[in-house]
């Protein structure tokens, strides 16, 4: 039994079953035993691999899209360049390298990284050595400047709540104990997710992410007031329906309740409440990652890089391009949405939402 599992069992024994969101927060962010506070989870030695670790092209293209949005908005200076959950700093390193040629961009940016993990902060500092960066714990700690922001696989790791439709009402999923086992169960009937009575039926499960809506609201308010753009890239869809909670350990699925603190817990992102919470900032149509990257020119960039490679390196590079863009891999599962000021141009590769909201 892990130390964190013993702690959670003791908490349940004292306080009763806990909300799923509280369970996830303990698993991921417990100060002594949480998954993100105690390790580097990325890469072949970790539990999962993100797009920036697959190929430099991902960070390069997102960086150039953000820089073009900065140009389109009149090149405000200074501005805050921010990333939420920057992993090892790979995406930001690629972004900064690709945007060196954009006149004035580097002189105007003030780099801020929103990161809760001490272990990953150390990795980021190493990867971004020589770059003047500031680390903050929360979005509200970012400076009051025009905000140009990237959040890649950030919102999927925020704690969620789950509600099961029961006739005309709802029962929330809680985590309880059976002996030394942690097990999900249903609380007594109570309030359900706002606005979901009309499009759900008996037995349906809906997930909400209060923390994600709050953060999207903070980002949207800053962009609406001061200008900027936010690129949100994650797996999910426009409206939540069904149980998407999953745990990954050593690149394989595992039971989310088996070894708390030892596996990464995530859930599919519901982009609809993020867009609504970000108002009065505008949002773009939800676009698949593959389409977005192709619109930004990833195939031409891949071909240019391939000319310099041979043998195993070339084969690996071609596989990385496919993994990022092909519908059977990350191309369709991952989606992209941007937030930007009303009346401004959306970032390259994305279209205004129109009637989607």
Short mmCIF file of C-alpha atoms in Angstrom, two decimals:
data_model
loop_
_atom_site.label_atom_id
_atom_site.label_comp_id
_atom_site.label_asym_id
_atom_site.label_seq_id
_atom_site.Cartn_x
_atom_site.Cartn_y
_atom_site.Cartn_z
CA UNK A 1 0.00 0.00 0.00
CA UNK A 2 1.35 3.43 -0.93
CA UNK A 3 1.68 6.12 1.73
CA UNK A 4 -0.84 8.23 -0.15
CA UNK A 5 -3.36 5.38 -0.27
CA UNK A 6 -3.06 5.00 3.50
CA UNK A 7 -3.61 8.75 3.89
CA UNK A 8 -6.71 8.70 1.67
CA UNK A 9 -8.16 5.67 3.47
CA UNK A 10 -7.66 7.44 6.80
CA UNK A 11 -9.35 10.55 5.46
CA UNK A 12 -12.34 8.53 4.23
CA UNK A 13 -12.57 6.75 7.59
CA UNK A 14 -12.76 10.14 9.32
CA UNK A 15 -14.77 12.24 6.85
CA UNK A 16 -16.66 9.69 4.75
CA UNK A 17 -16.49 9.18 0.95
CA UNK A 18 -14.88 12.05 -0.98
CA UNK A 19 -15.74 13.69 -4.26
CA UNK A 20 -13.82 12.39 -7.26
CA UNK A 21 -12.30 15.86 -7.69
CA UNK A 22 -10.88 15.74 -4.15
CA UNK A 23 -9.50 12.26 -4.78
CA UNK A 24 -7.78 13.42 -7.99
CA UNK A 25 -6.34 16.47 -6.24
CA UNK A 26 -4.83 14.23 -3.54
CA UNK A 27 -3.43 11.82 -6.15
CA UNK A 28 -1.87 14.48 -8.33
CA UNK A 29 -0.94 17.36 -6.02
CA UNK A 30 -0.58 16.07 -2.46
CA UNK A 31 2.48 18.01 -1.20
CA UNK A 32 4.35 14.92 0.05
CA UNK A 33 3.09 12.08 -2.15
CA UNK A 34 1.29 13.57 -5.17
CA UNK A 35 2.10 12.32 -8.64
CA UNK A 36 3.13 15.69 -10.09
CA UNK A 37 4.92 16.92 -6.97
CA UNK A 38 7.29 13.96 -6.71
CA UNK A 39 8.49 13.04 -10.21
CA UNK A 40 9.12 13.77 -13.88
CA UNK A 41 6.32 11.75 -15.52
CA UNK A 42 7.37 12.29 -19.15
CA UNK A 43 9.22 10.28 -21.74
CA UNK A 44 10.10 6.62 -22.17
CA UNK A 45 11.23 6.33 -18.53
CA UNK A 46 8.01 7.99 -17.31
CA UNK A 47 4.34 7.26 -17.82
CA UNK A 48 3.36 9.20 -20.96
CA UNK A 49 4.74 11.25 -23.86
CA UNK A 50 3.34 14.59 -25.02
CA UNK A 51 3.43 16.16 -28.49
CA UNK A 52 6.41 18.47 -27.83
CA UNK A 53 8.49 15.43 -26.85
CA UNK A 54 7.57 13.70 -30.11
CA UNK A 55 8.86 16.38 -32.48
CA UNK A 56 10.28 19.91 -32.45
CA UNK A 57 7.77 20.80 -35.18
CA UNK A 58 4.90 20.97 -32.69
CA UNK A 59 6.40 23.75 -30.55
CA UNK A 60 7.78 25.58 -33.56
CA UNK A 61 4.44 25.83 -35.32
CA UNK A 62 2.48 26.77 -32.20
CA UNK A 63 5.06 29.42 -31.43
CA UNK A 64 4.86 30.94 -34.89
CA UNK A 65 1.05 30.92 -34.75
CA UNK A 66 1.16 32.78 -31.45
CA UNK A 67 3.74 35.24 -32.81
CA UNK A 68 1.56 35.93 -35.85
CA UNK A 69 -1.35 36.64 -33.53
CA UNK A 70 0.91 39.09 -31.66
CA UNK A 71 1.75 40.83 -34.95
CA UNK A 72 -1.91 40.92 -35.98
CA UNK A 73 -2.77 42.68 -32.71
CA UNK A 74 -0.27 45.47 -33.27
CA UNK A 75 2.83 43.97 -31.60
CA UNK A 76 2.04 45.11 -28.03
CA UNK A 77 5.11 45.63 -25.85
CA UNK A 78 5.73 44.45 -23.28
CA UNK A 79 3.52 41.35 -23.24
CA UNK A 80 3.32 38.18 -21.15
CA UNK A 81 4.27 34.96 -22.92
CA UNK A 82 2.94 32.15 -20.72
CA UNK A 83 2.63 28.39 -20.73
CA UNK A 84 0.44 26.37 -18.40
CA UNK A 85 2.00 23.10 -17.28
CA UNK A 86 5.17 23.36 -19.40
CA UNK A 87 6.36 19.78 -18.85
CA UNK A 88 10.12 19.64 -19.34
CA UNK A 89 10.18 23.01 -21.10
CA UNK A 90 10.55 21.39 -24.51
CA UNK A 91 7.63 23.18 -26.16
CA UNK A 92 8.75 26.57 -24.88
CA UNK A 93 12.36 25.98 -25.98
CA UNK A 94 11.17 25.10 -29.49
CA UNK A 95 8.78 28.08 -29.51
CA UNK A 96 11.53 30.51 -28.52
CA UNK A 97 13.94 29.16 -31.11
CA UNK A 98 11.35 29.38 -33.91
CA UNK A 99 10.32 32.94 -33.05
CA UNK A 100 13.79 34.48 -32.89
CA UNK A 101 13.32 35.72 -36.45
CA UNK A 102 10.08 37.59 -35.63
CA UNK A 103 11.18 41.24 -35.29
CA UNK A 104 10.58 42.63 -31.80
CA UNK A 105 8.94 39.49 -30.39
CA UNK A 106 11.71 38.45 -28.02
CA UNK A 107 12.44 42.01 -26.90
CA UNK A 108 8.80 42.50 -25.94
CA UNK A 109 8.03 39.17 -24.25
CA UNK A 110 8.08 38.56 -20.51
CA UNK A 111 8.20 34.78 -20.07
CA UNK A 112 6.11 33.23 -17.29
CA UNK A 113 5.63 29.52 -16.63
CA UNK A 114 2.70 28.28 -14.54
CA UNK A 115 3.96 25.09 -12.89
CA UNK A 116 3.01 23.32 -9.64
CA UNK A 117 5.63 20.56 -9.76
CA UNK A 118 9.04 21.27 -8.17
CA UNK A 119 10.56 18.38 -10.12
CA UNK A 120 9.34 19.75 -13.44
CA UNK A 121 10.37 23.31 -12.57
CA UNK A 122 13.93 22.01 -12.29
CA UNK A 123 13.64 20.34 -15.71
CA UNK A 124 12.25 23.54 -17.25
CA UNK A 125 15.03 25.66 -15.78
CA UNK A 126 17.61 23.30 -17.25
CA UNK A 127 15.99 23.21 -20.69
CA UNK A 128 15.53 27.00 -20.77
CA UNK A 129 18.95 27.85 -19.36
CA UNK A 130 20.00 31.32 -20.46
CA UNK A 131 16.37 32.45 -20.83
CA UNK A 132 14.92 34.92 -18.38
CA UNK A 133 11.84 33.16 -17.03
CA UNK A 134 9.57 33.59 -14.04
CA UNK A 135 7.72 30.68 -12.43
CA UNK A 136 4.32 31.19 -10.83
CA UNK A 137 1.85 28.86 -9.15
CA UNK A 138 -1.41 30.17 -10.62
CA UNK A 139 -2.82 32.04 -13.60
CA UNK A 140 -3.83 34.94 -11.35
CA UNK A 141 -0.13 35.43 -10.54
CA UNK A 142 0.66 36.37 -14.16
CA UNK A 143 1.48 40.06 -14.77
CA UNK A 144 -1.22 42.47 -15.93
CA UNK A 145 -0.06 42.61 -19.57
CA UNK A 146 -1.38 41.48 -22.95
CA UNK A 147 -1.38 37.69 -22.61
CA UNK A 148 -0.17 35.24 -25.26
CA UNK A 149 -0.52 31.78 -23.77
CA UNK A 150 -0.20 28.07 -24.59
CA UNK A 151 -1.82 25.24 -22.66
CA UNK A 152 -0.90 21.84 -24.11
CA UNK A 153 -2.28 18.85 -22.19
CA UNK A 154 -2.94 21.03 -19.15
CA UNK A 155 -6.71 21.01 -18.72
CA UNK A 156 -6.97 17.20 -18.96
CA UNK A 157 -5.07 16.84 -15.67
CA UNK A 158 -7.34 19.11 -13.63
CA UNK A 159 -9.65 17.37 -11.13
CA UNK A 160 -13.12 16.53 -12.40
CA UNK A 161 -16.49 15.79 -10.83
CA UNK A 162 -18.77 13.08 -12.26
CA UNK A 163 -22.57 12.92 -12.12
CA UNK A 164 -24.73 9.93 -12.98
CA UNK A 165 -28.26 10.67 -14.21
CA UNK A 166 -30.81 8.84 -12.04
CA UNK A 167 -34.31 9.27 -13.41
CA UNK A 168 -35.13 12.96 -13.19
CA UNK A 169 -32.23 13.67 -10.81
CA UNK A 170 -28.48 13.17 -10.42
CA UNK A 171 -26.12 11.29 -8.13
CA UNK A 172 -22.49 12.41 -7.85
CA UNK A 173 -19.64 9.91 -8.01
CA UNK A 174 -17.73 9.70 -4.73
CA UNK A 175 -14.71 7.59 -3.74
CA UNK A 176 -15.14 5.34 -0.72
CA UNK A 177 -13.46 2.32 0.84
CA UNK A 178 -14.13 -1.38 1.10
CA UNK A 179 -11.53 -2.66 3.54
CA UNK A 180 -8.20 -1.47 2.13
CA UNK A 181 -9.64 -0.98 -1.38
CA UNK A 182 -10.63 2.39 -2.81
CA UNK A 183 -13.85 2.11 -4.80
CA UNK A 184 -16.11 4.56 -6.65
CA UNK A 185 -19.74 4.82 -5.61
CA UNK A 186 -22.73 7.14 -5.88
CA UNK A 187 -23.78 9.77 -3.38
CA UNK A 188 -27.46 10.34 -2.56
CA UNK A 189 -29.49 12.30 -5.12
CA UNK A 190 -28.61 15.97 -5.33
CA UNK A 191 -27.90 18.84 -7.74
CA UNK A 192 -26.44 17.87 -11.09
CA UNK A 193 -24.39 19.57 -13.80
CA UNK A 194 -25.97 22.86 -14.85
CA UNK A 195 -27.82 22.80 -18.17
CA UNK A 196 -27.56 19.05 -18.80
CA UNK A 197 -31.09 17.90 -17.93
CA UNK A 198 -32.37 18.32 -21.50
CA UNK A 199 -29.71 16.36 -23.44
CA UNK A 200 -29.18 13.40 -21.10
CA UNK A 201 -31.19 10.35 -20.06
CA UNK A 202 -31.33 7.86 -17.22
CA UNK A 203 -27.90 6.30 -16.59
CA UNK A 204 -25.89 8.89 -18.55
CA UNK A 205 -22.69 10.18 -16.94
CA UNK A 206 -21.50 13.77 -17.27
CA UNK A 207 -18.14 15.18 -16.15
CA UNK A 208 -17.47 18.76 -15.05
CA UNK A 209 -14.20 20.51 -14.31
CA UNK A 210 -14.77 23.52 -12.03
CA UNK A 211 -11.05 24.31 -11.89
CA UNK A 212 -10.82 24.35 -15.69
CA UNK A 213 -13.77 26.71 -16.05
CA UNK A 214 -12.28 29.03 -13.43
CA UNK A 215 -8.90 29.15 -15.16
CA UNK A 216 -10.47 29.67 -18.59
CA UNK A 217 -12.45 32.54 -17.10
CA UNK A 218 -9.29 34.15 -15.74
CA UNK A 219 -7.50 33.81 -19.09
CA UNK A 220 -10.49 35.10 -21.05
CA UNK A 221 -10.91 38.13 -18.79
CA UNK A 222 -7.26 39.10 -19.25
CA UNK A 223 -7.39 38.69 -23.03
CA UNK A 224 -10.65 40.62 -23.32
CA UNK A 225 -9.24 43.48 -21.22
CA UNK A 226 -5.62 43.65 -22.40
CA UNK A 227 -5.44 41.70 -25.66
CA UNK A 228 -3.62 38.49 -26.50
CA UNK A 229 -4.41 34.93 -27.53
CA UNK A 230 -4.50 31.54 -25.85
CA UNK A 231 -3.94 28.25 -27.68
CA UNK A 232 -5.52 25.32 -25.84
CA UNK A 233 -4.53 21.87 -27.10
CA UNK A 234 -5.91 18.76 -25.43
CA UNK A 235 -7.84 15.57 -25.97
CA UNK A 236 -11.60 15.84 -25.56
CA UNK A 237 -14.58 17.31 -27.36
CA UNK A 238 -17.23 20.02 -27.29
CA UNK A 239 -19.61 18.52 -24.71
CA UNK A 240 -19.01 15.91 -22.01
CA UNK A 241 -20.86 12.61 -22.08
CA UNK A 242 -19.56 9.37 -20.58
CA UNK A 243 -16.85 8.26 -18.17
CA UNK A 244 -13.43 9.34 -19.48
CA UNK A 245 -11.36 9.10 -16.28
CA UNK A 246 -8.19 7.15 -16.97
CA UNK A 247 -4.90 6.31 -15.28
CA UNK A 248 -1.58 5.77 -17.04
CA UNK A 249 1.46 4.06 -15.55
CA UNK A 250 4.52 3.12 -17.61
CA UNK A 251 2.61 4.00 -20.80
CA UNK A 252 -0.16 1.49 -20.02
CA UNK A 253 -3.68 1.89 -18.67
CA UNK A 254 -4.23 0.98 -15.04
CA UNK A 255 -6.97 1.18 -12.39
CA UNK A 256 -7.35 4.83 -11.26
CA UNK A 257 -8.05 3.63 -7.69
CA UNK A 258 -5.32 0.99 -7.35
CA UNK A 259 -2.16 2.95 -6.49
CA UNK A 260 -2.93 6.64 -5.87
CA UNK A 261 0.06 8.90 -6.44
CA UNK A 262 1.81 6.33 -8.64
CA UNK A 263 -0.15 6.88 -11.88
CA UNK A 264 -1.18 9.87 -13.97
CA UNK A 265 -4.91 10.61 -13.76
CA UNK A 266 -6.59 12.48 -16.60
CA UNK A 267 -10.00 12.96 -18.21
CA UNK A 268 -11.17 14.21 -21.60
CA UNK A 269 -11.54 17.97 -21.74
CA UNK A 270 -15.01 19.43 -22.24
CA UNK A 271 -14.19 22.50 -24.34
CA UNK A 272 -17.71 23.95 -24.23
CA UNK A 273 -17.59 25.26 -20.63
CA UNK A 274 -14.05 26.55 -21.22
CA UNK A 275 -15.32 28.65 -24.13
CA UNK A 276 -18.36 29.89 -22.21
CA UNK A 277 -16.32 30.74 -19.12
CA UNK A 278 -13.81 32.72 -21.20
CA UNK A 279 -16.42 35.20 -22.41
CA UNK A 280 -16.30 38.09 -23.20
CA UNK A 281 -13.19 36.84 -25.02
CA UNK A 282 -14.03 35.19 -28.34
CA UNK A 283 -13.24 31.55 -29.07
CA UNK A 284 -12.54 29.65 -32.26
CA UNK A 285 -14.15 26.56 -33.70
CA UNK A 286 -12.84 23.39 -32.13
CA UNK A 287 -10.38 21.95 -34.67
CA UNK A 288 -8.55 18.63 -34.68
CA UNK A 289 -4.82 18.78 -34.03
CA UNK A 290 -4.03 17.16 -37.36
CA UNK A 291 -5.99 19.72 -39.37
CA UNK A 292 -4.58 22.59 -37.32
CA UNK A 293 -0.97 21.52 -37.83
CA UNK A 294 -1.50 20.90 -41.54
CA UNK A 295 -2.96 24.40 -41.93
CA UNK A 296 0.17 25.77 -40.25
CA UNK A 297 2.39 23.95 -42.75
CA UNK A 298 3.69 20.96 -40.81
CA UNK A 299 4.11 18.81 -43.94
CA UNK A 300 6.36 21.38 -45.63
CA UNK A 301 8.35 21.74 -42.40
CA UNK A 302 8.62 17.96 -42.09
CA UNK A 303 9.89 17.66 -45.66
CA UNK A 304 12.49 20.38 -45.08
CA UNK A 305 13.77 18.66 -41.96
CA UNK A 306 13.73 15.24 -43.64
CA UNK A 307 16.20 16.45 -46.29
CA UNK A 308 18.86 16.71 -43.57
CA UNK A 309 18.20 13.24 -42.14
CA UNK A 310 18.93 9.67 -43.14
CA UNK A 311 18.59 6.15 -41.82
CA UNK A 312 16.95 5.64 -38.44
CA UNK A 313 16.66 9.37 -37.79
CA UNK A 314 14.69 9.90 -40.98
CA UNK A 315 12.37 6.98 -40.23
CA UNK A 316 11.78 8.31 -36.70
CA UNK A 317 11.07 11.80 -38.04
CA UNK A 318 8.50 10.52 -40.56
CA UNK A 319 6.84 8.49 -37.78
CA UNK A 320 6.68 11.59 -35.56
CA UNK A 321 4.92 13.58 -38.30
CA UNK A 322 2.37 10.79 -38.67
CA UNK A 323 1.86 10.48 -34.92
CA UNK A 324 1.08 14.19 -34.55
CA UNK A 325 -1.28 14.48 -37.51
CA UNK A 326 -2.80 11.15 -38.58
CA UNK A 327 -6.46 10.57 -37.60
CA UNK A 328 -5.60 7.12 -36.24
CA UNK A 329 -3.03 8.58 -33.86
CA UNK A 330 -3.07 12.04 -32.20
CA UNK A 331 -4.51 13.86 -35.21
CA UNK A 332 -8.20 13.43 -34.38
CA UNK A 333 -8.20 12.66 -30.65
CA UNK A 334 -6.52 15.95 -29.79
CA UNK A 335 -8.35 19.21 -30.41
CA UNK A 336 -7.32 22.87 -30.58
CA UNK A 337 -9.27 25.95 -29.52
CA UNK A 338 -8.06 29.52 -29.21
CA UNK A 339 -9.26 32.44 -27.13
CA UNK A 340 -8.76 35.95 -28.52
CA UNK A 341 -10.28 39.45 -28.25
CA UNK A 342 -13.65 40.20 -29.82
CA UNK A 343 -13.10 41.89 -33.18
CA UNK A 344 -9.55 40.59 -33.61
CA UNK A 345 -8.33 37.94 -36.07
CA UNK A 346 -8.17 34.42 -34.62
CA UNK A 347 -4.71 32.82 -34.55
CA UNK A 348 -3.58 31.17 -37.81
CA UNK A 349 -5.00 27.75 -38.53
CA UNK A 350 -8.26 28.37 -36.64
CA UNK A 351 -11.67 29.78 -37.53
CA UNK A 352 -14.11 31.99 -35.57
CA UNK A 353 -16.67 29.97 -33.62
CA UNK A 354 -19.75 31.49 -35.24
CA UNK A 355 -22.76 29.44 -34.17
CA UNK A 356 -20.85 26.74 -32.24
CA UNK A 357 -21.45 28.43 -28.86
#
